[in-house]
PDB file of C-alpha atoms in Angstrom:
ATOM      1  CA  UNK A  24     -20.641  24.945  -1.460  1.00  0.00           C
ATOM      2  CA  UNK A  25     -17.103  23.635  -1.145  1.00  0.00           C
ATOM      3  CA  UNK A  26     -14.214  25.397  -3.115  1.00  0.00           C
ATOM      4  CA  UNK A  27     -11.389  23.655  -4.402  1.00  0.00           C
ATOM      5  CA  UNK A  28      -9.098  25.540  -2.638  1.00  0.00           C
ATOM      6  CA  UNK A  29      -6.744  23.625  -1.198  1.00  0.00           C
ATOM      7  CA  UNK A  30      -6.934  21.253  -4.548  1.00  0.00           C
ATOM      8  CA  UNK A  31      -6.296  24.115  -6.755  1.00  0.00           C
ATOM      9  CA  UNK A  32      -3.314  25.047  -4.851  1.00  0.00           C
ATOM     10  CA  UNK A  33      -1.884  22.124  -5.279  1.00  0.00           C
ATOM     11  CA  UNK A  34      -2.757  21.960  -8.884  1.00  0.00           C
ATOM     12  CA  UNK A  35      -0.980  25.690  -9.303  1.00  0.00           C
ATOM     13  CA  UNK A  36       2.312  24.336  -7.920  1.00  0.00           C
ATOM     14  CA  UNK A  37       2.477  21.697 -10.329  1.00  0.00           C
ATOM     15  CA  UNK A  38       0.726  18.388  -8.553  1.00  0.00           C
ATOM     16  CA  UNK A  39      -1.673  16.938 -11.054  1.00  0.00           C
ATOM     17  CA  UNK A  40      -3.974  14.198  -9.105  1.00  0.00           C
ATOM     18  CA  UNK A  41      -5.112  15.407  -5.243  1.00  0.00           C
ATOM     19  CA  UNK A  42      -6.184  12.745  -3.008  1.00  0.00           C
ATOM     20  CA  UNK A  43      -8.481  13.964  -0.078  1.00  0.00           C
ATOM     21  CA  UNK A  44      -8.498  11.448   3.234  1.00  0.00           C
ATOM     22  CA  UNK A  45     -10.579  11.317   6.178  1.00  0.00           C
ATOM     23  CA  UNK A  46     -11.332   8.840   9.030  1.00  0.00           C
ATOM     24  CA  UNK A  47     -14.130   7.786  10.999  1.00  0.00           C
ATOM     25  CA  UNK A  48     -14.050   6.078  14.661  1.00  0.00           C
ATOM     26  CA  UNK A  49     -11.428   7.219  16.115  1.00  0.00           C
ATOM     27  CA  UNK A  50     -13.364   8.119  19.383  1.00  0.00           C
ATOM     28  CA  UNK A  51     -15.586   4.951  19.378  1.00  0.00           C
ATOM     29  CA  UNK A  52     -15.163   2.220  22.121  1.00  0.00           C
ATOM     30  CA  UNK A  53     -15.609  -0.685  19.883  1.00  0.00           C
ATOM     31  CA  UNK A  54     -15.119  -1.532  16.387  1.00  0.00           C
ATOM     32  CA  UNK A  55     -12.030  -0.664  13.827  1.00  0.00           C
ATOM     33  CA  UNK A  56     -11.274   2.757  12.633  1.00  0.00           C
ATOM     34  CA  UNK A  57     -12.095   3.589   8.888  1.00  0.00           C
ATOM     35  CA  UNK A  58     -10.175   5.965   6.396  1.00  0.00           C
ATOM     36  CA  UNK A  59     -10.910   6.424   3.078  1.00  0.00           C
ATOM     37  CA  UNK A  60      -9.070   8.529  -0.205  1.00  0.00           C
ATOM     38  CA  UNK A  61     -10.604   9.867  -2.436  1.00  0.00           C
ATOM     39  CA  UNK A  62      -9.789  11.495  -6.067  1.00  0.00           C
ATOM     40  CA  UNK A  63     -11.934  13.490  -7.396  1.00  0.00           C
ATOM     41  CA  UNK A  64     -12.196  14.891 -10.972  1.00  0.00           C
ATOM     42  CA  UNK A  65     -11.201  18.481 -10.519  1.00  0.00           C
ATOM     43  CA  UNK A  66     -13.795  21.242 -10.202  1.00  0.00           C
ATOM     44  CA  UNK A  67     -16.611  18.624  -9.860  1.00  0.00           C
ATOM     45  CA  UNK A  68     -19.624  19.770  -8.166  1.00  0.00           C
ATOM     46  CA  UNK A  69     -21.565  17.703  -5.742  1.00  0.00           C
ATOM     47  CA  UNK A  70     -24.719  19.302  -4.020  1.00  0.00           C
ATOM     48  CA  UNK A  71     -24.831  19.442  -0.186  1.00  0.00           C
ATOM     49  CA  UNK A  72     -20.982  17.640  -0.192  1.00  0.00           C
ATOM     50  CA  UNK A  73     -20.097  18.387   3.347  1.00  0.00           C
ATOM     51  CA  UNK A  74     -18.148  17.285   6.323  1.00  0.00           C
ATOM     52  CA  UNK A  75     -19.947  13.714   7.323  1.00  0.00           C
ATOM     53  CA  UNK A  76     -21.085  15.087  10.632  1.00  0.00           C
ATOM     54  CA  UNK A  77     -23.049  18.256   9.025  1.00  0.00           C
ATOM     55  CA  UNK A  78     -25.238  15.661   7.109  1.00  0.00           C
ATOM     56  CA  UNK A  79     -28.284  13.671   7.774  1.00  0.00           C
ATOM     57  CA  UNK A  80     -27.863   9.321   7.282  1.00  0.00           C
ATOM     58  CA  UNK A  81     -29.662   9.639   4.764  1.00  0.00           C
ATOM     59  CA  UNK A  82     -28.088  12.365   2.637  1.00  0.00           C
ATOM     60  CA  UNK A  83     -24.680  10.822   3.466  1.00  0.00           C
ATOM     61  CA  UNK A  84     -26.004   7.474   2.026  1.00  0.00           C
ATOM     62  CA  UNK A  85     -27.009   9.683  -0.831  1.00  0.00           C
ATOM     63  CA  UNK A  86     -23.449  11.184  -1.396  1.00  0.00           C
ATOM     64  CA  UNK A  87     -22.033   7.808  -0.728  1.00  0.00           C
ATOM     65  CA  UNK A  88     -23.457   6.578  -4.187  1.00  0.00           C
ATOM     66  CA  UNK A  89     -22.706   9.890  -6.095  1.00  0.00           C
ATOM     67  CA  UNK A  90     -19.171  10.112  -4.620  1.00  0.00           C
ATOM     68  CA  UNK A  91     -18.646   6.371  -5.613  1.00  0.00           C
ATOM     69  CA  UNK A  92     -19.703   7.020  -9.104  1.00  0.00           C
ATOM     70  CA  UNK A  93     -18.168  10.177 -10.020  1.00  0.00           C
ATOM     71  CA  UNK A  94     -14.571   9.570  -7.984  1.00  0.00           C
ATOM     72  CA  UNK A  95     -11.753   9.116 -10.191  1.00  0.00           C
ATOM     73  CA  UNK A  96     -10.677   6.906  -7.780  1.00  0.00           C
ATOM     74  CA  UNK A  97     -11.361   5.723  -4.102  1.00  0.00           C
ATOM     75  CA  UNK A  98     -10.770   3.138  -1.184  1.00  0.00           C
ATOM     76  CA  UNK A  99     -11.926   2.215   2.110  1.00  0.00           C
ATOM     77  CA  UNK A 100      -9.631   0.624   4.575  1.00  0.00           C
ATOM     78  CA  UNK A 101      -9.716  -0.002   8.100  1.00  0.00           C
ATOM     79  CA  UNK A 102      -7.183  -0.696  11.150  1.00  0.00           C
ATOM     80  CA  UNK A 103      -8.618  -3.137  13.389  1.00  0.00           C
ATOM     81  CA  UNK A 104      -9.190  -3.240  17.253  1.00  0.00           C
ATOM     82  CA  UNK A 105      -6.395  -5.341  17.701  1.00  0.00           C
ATOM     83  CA  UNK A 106      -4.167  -2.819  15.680  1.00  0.00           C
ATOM     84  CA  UNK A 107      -5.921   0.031  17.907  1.00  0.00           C
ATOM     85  CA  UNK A 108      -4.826  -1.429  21.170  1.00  0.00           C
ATOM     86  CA  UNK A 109      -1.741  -3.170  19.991  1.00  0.00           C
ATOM     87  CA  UNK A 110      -0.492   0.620  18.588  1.00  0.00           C
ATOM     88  CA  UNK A 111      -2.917   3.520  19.405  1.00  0.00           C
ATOM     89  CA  UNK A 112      -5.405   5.184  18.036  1.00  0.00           C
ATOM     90  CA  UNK A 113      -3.173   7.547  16.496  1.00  0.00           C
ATOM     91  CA  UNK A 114      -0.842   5.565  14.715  1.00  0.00           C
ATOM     92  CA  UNK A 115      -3.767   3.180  13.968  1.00  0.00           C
ATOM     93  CA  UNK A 116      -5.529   5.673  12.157  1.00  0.00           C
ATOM     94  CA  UNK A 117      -2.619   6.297  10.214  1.00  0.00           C
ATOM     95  CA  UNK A 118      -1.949   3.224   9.512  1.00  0.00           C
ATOM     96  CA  UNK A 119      -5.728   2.637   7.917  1.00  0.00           C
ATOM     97  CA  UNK A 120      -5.298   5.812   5.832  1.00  0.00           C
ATOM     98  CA  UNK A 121      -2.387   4.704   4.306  1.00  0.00           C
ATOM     99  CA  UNK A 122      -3.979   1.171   3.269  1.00  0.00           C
ATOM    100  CA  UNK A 123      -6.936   3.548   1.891  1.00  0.00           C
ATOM    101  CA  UNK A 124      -4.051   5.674   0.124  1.00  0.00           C
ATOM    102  CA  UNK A 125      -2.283   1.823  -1.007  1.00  0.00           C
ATOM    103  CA  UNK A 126      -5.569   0.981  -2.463  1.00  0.00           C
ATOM    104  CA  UNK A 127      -6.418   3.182  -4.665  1.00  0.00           C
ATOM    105  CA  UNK A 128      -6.138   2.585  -8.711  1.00  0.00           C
ATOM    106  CA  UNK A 129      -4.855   5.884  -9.142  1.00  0.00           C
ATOM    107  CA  UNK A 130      -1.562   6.866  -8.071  1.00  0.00           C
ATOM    108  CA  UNK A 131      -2.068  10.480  -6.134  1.00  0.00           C
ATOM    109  CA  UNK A 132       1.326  12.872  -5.918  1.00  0.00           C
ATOM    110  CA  UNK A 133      -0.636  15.309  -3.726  1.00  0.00           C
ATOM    111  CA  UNK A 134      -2.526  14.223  -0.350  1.00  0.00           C
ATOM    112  CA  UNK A 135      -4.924  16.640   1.914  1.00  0.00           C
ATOM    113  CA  UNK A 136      -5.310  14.608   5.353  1.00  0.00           C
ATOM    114  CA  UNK A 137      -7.777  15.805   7.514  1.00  0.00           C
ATOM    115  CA  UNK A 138      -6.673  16.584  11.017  1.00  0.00           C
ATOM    116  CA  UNK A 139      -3.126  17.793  11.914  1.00  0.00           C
ATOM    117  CA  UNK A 140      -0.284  15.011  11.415  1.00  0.00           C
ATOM    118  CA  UNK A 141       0.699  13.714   8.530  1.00  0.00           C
ATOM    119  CA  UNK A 142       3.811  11.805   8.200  1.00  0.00           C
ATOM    120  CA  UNK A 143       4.430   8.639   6.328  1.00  0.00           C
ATOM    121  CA  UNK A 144       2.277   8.252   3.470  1.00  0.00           C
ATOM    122  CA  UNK A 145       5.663   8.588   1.001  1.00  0.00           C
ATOM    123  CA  UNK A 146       3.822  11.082  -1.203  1.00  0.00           C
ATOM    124  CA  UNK A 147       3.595  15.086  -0.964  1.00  0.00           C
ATOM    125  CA  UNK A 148       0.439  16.591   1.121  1.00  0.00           C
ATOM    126  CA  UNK A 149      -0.078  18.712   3.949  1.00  0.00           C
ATOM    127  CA  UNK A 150      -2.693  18.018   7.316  1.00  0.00           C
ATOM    128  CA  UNK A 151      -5.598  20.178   6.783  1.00  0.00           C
ATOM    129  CA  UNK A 152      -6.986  21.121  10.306  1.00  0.00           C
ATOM    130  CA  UNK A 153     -11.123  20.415  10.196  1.00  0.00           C
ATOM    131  CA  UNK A 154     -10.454  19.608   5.849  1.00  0.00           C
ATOM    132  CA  UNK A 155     -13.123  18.289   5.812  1.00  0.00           C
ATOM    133  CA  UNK A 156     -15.442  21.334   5.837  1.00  0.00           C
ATOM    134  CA  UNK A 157     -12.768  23.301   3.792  1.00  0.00           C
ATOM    135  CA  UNK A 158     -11.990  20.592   0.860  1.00  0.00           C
ATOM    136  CA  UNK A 159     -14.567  18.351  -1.183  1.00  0.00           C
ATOM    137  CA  UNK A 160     -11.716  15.690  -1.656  1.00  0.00           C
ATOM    138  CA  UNK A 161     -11.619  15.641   2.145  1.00  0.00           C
ATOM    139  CA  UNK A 162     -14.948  15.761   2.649  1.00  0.00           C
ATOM    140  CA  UNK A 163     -16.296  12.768   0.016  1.00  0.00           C
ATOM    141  CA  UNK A 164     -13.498  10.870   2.114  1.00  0.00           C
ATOM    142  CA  UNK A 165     -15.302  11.992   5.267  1.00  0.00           C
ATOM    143  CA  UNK A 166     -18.574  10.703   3.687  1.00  0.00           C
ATOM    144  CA  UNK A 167     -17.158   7.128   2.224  1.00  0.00           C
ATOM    145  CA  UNK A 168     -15.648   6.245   5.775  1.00  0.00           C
ATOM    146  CA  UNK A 169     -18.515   7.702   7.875  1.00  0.00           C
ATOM    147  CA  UNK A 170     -21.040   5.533   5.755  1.00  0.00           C
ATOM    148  CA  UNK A 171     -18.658   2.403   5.781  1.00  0.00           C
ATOM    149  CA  UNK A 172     -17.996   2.098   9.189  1.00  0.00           C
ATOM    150  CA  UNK A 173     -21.495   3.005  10.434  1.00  0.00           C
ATOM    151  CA  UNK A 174     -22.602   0.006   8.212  1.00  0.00           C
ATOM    152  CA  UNK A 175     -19.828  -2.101  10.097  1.00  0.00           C
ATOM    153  CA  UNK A 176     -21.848  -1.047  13.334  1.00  0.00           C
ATOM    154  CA  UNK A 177     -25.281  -2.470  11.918  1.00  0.00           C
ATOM    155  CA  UNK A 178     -22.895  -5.525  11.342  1.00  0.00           C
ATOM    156  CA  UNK A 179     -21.399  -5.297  15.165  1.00  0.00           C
ATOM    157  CA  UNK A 180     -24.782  -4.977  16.514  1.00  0.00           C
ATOM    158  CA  UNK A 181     -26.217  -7.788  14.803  1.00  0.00           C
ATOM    159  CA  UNK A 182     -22.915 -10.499  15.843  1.00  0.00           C
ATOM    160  CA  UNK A 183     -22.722  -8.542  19.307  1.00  0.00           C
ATOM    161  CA  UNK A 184     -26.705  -7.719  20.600  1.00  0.00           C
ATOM    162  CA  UNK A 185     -26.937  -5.350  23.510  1.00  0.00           C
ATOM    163  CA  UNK A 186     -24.663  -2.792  23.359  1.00  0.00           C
ATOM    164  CA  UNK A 187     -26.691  -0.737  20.983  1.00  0.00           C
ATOM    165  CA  UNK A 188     -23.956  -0.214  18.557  1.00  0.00           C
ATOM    166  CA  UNK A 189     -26.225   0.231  15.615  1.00  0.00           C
ATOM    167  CA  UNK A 190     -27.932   3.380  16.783  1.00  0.00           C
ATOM    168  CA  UNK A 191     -24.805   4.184  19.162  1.00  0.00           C
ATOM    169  CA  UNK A 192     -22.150   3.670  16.510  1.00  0.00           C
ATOM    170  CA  UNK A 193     -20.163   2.242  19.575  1.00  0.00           C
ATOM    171  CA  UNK A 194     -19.578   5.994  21.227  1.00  0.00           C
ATOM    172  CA  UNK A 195     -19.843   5.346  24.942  1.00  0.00           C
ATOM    173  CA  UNK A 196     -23.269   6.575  25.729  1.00  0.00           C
ATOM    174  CA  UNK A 197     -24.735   6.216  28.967  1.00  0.00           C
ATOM    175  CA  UNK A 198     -26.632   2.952  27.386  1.00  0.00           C
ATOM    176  CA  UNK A 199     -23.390   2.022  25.909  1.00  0.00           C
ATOM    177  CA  UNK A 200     -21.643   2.249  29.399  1.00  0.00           C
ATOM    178  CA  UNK A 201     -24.688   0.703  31.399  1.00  0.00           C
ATOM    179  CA  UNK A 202     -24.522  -2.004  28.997  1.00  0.00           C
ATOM    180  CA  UNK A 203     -20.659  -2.751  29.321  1.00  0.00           C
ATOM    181  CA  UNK A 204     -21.301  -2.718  33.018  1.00  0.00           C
ATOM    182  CA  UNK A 205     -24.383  -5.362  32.666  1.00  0.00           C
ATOM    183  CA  UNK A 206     -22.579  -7.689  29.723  1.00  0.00           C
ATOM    184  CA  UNK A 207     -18.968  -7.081  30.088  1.00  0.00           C
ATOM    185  CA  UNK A 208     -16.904  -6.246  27.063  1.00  0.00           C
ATOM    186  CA  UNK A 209     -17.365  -8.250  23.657  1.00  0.00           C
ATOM    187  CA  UNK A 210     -14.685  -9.097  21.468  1.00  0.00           C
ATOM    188  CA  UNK A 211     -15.325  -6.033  19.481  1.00  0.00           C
ATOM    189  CA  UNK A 212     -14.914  -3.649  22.281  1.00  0.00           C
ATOM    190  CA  UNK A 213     -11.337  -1.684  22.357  1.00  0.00           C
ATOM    191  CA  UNK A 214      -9.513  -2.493  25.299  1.00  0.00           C
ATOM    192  CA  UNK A 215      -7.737   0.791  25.878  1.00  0.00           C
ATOM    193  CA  UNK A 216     -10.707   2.151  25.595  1.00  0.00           C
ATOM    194  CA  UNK A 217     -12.575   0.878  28.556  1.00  0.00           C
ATOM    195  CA  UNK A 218     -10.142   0.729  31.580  1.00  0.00           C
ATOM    196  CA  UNK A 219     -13.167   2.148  33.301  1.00  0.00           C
ATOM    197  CA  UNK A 220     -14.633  -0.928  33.680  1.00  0.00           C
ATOM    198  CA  UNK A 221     -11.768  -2.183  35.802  1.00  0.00           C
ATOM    199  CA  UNK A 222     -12.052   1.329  38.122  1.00  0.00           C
ATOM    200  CA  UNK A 223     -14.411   1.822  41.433  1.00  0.00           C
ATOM    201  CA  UNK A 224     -17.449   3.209  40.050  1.00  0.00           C
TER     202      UNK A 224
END
């Protein structure tokens, strides 16, 4: 199980609401990248909460509805592929957690970010390098953007057939690839992300 470490830390130097934030699809070819914050009540307990990848789809869609109900606050935000390209995938991902952080209905004066940058949010926090297997506020976050954006996929596949994004989740598999190759790139597909295409194979 998770220990509120990092949260209790926090607490003990005088922050009273901790926001954890995570992203998902930042390695993708296609599709936006999703970050999500979430507060949770402190010391909660939530069976099997884990970092996203450690968990099945369905015990993540599980979570999903738990963390949803029990959060004292969350939000889901997303950078787009034009914002990807247009910035990088960096400072996109940045960008969408602090629209996650923007949303919330609960002000946080504390974040933990998963990864290691963190600069402007305008609030307090600290990176937390791989949070989210050290800190349930990170890893809910992990869960809510994992289960978001893999939806989004299901979405992609269905507006853009071929590329297998639903079961790929847009990573460049060698079906991915072959089918870029075959179809070309669709709308969805991140530019910077497939100068291969233009390169002698």
């Amino acid at each position: 199980m998770l220990e509120y470490i990092y949260e209790s830390k926090a607490h003990a130097e005088g922050y009273a609401t901790v926001c954890g934030i995570d992203e998902a699809g930042r390695g993708p070819l296609c599709g936006p990248v999703v970050a999500a914050a979430c507060i949770l009540p402190p010391g909660l307990v939530i069976e099997k909460l884990n970092d996203s990848k450690k968990l099945s789809p369905k015990r993540r869609d599980e979570l999903f509805d738990i963390i949803k109900e029990n959060a004292l606050s969350f939000s889901v935000a997303s950078a787009s592929v034009e914002e990807i390209d247009g910035l990088n995938i960096l400072e996109a991902t940045l960008l969408a957690m602090r629209r996650a952080v923007a949303g919330l209905t609960v002000k946080p004066d504390y974040l933990l970010v998963d990864g290691n940058v963190f600069r402007g949010f305008g609030i307090k926090g600290e990176s937390v390098v791989s949070g989210d297997a050290l800190s349930p506020s990170i890893a809910a976050a992990s869960i809510l953007a994992k289960v978001t954006r893999d939806r989004m996929c299901s979405e992609l596949d269905e507006k853009f057939p071929g590329y297998g994004i639903a079961k790929n989740k847009g990573y460049g598999t060698k079906d991915h690839i072959e089918a870029l190759f075959r179809l070309g790139p669709s709308p969805c597909h991140r530019k910077k992300f497939i100068r291969f295409l233009n390169e002698d194979r």
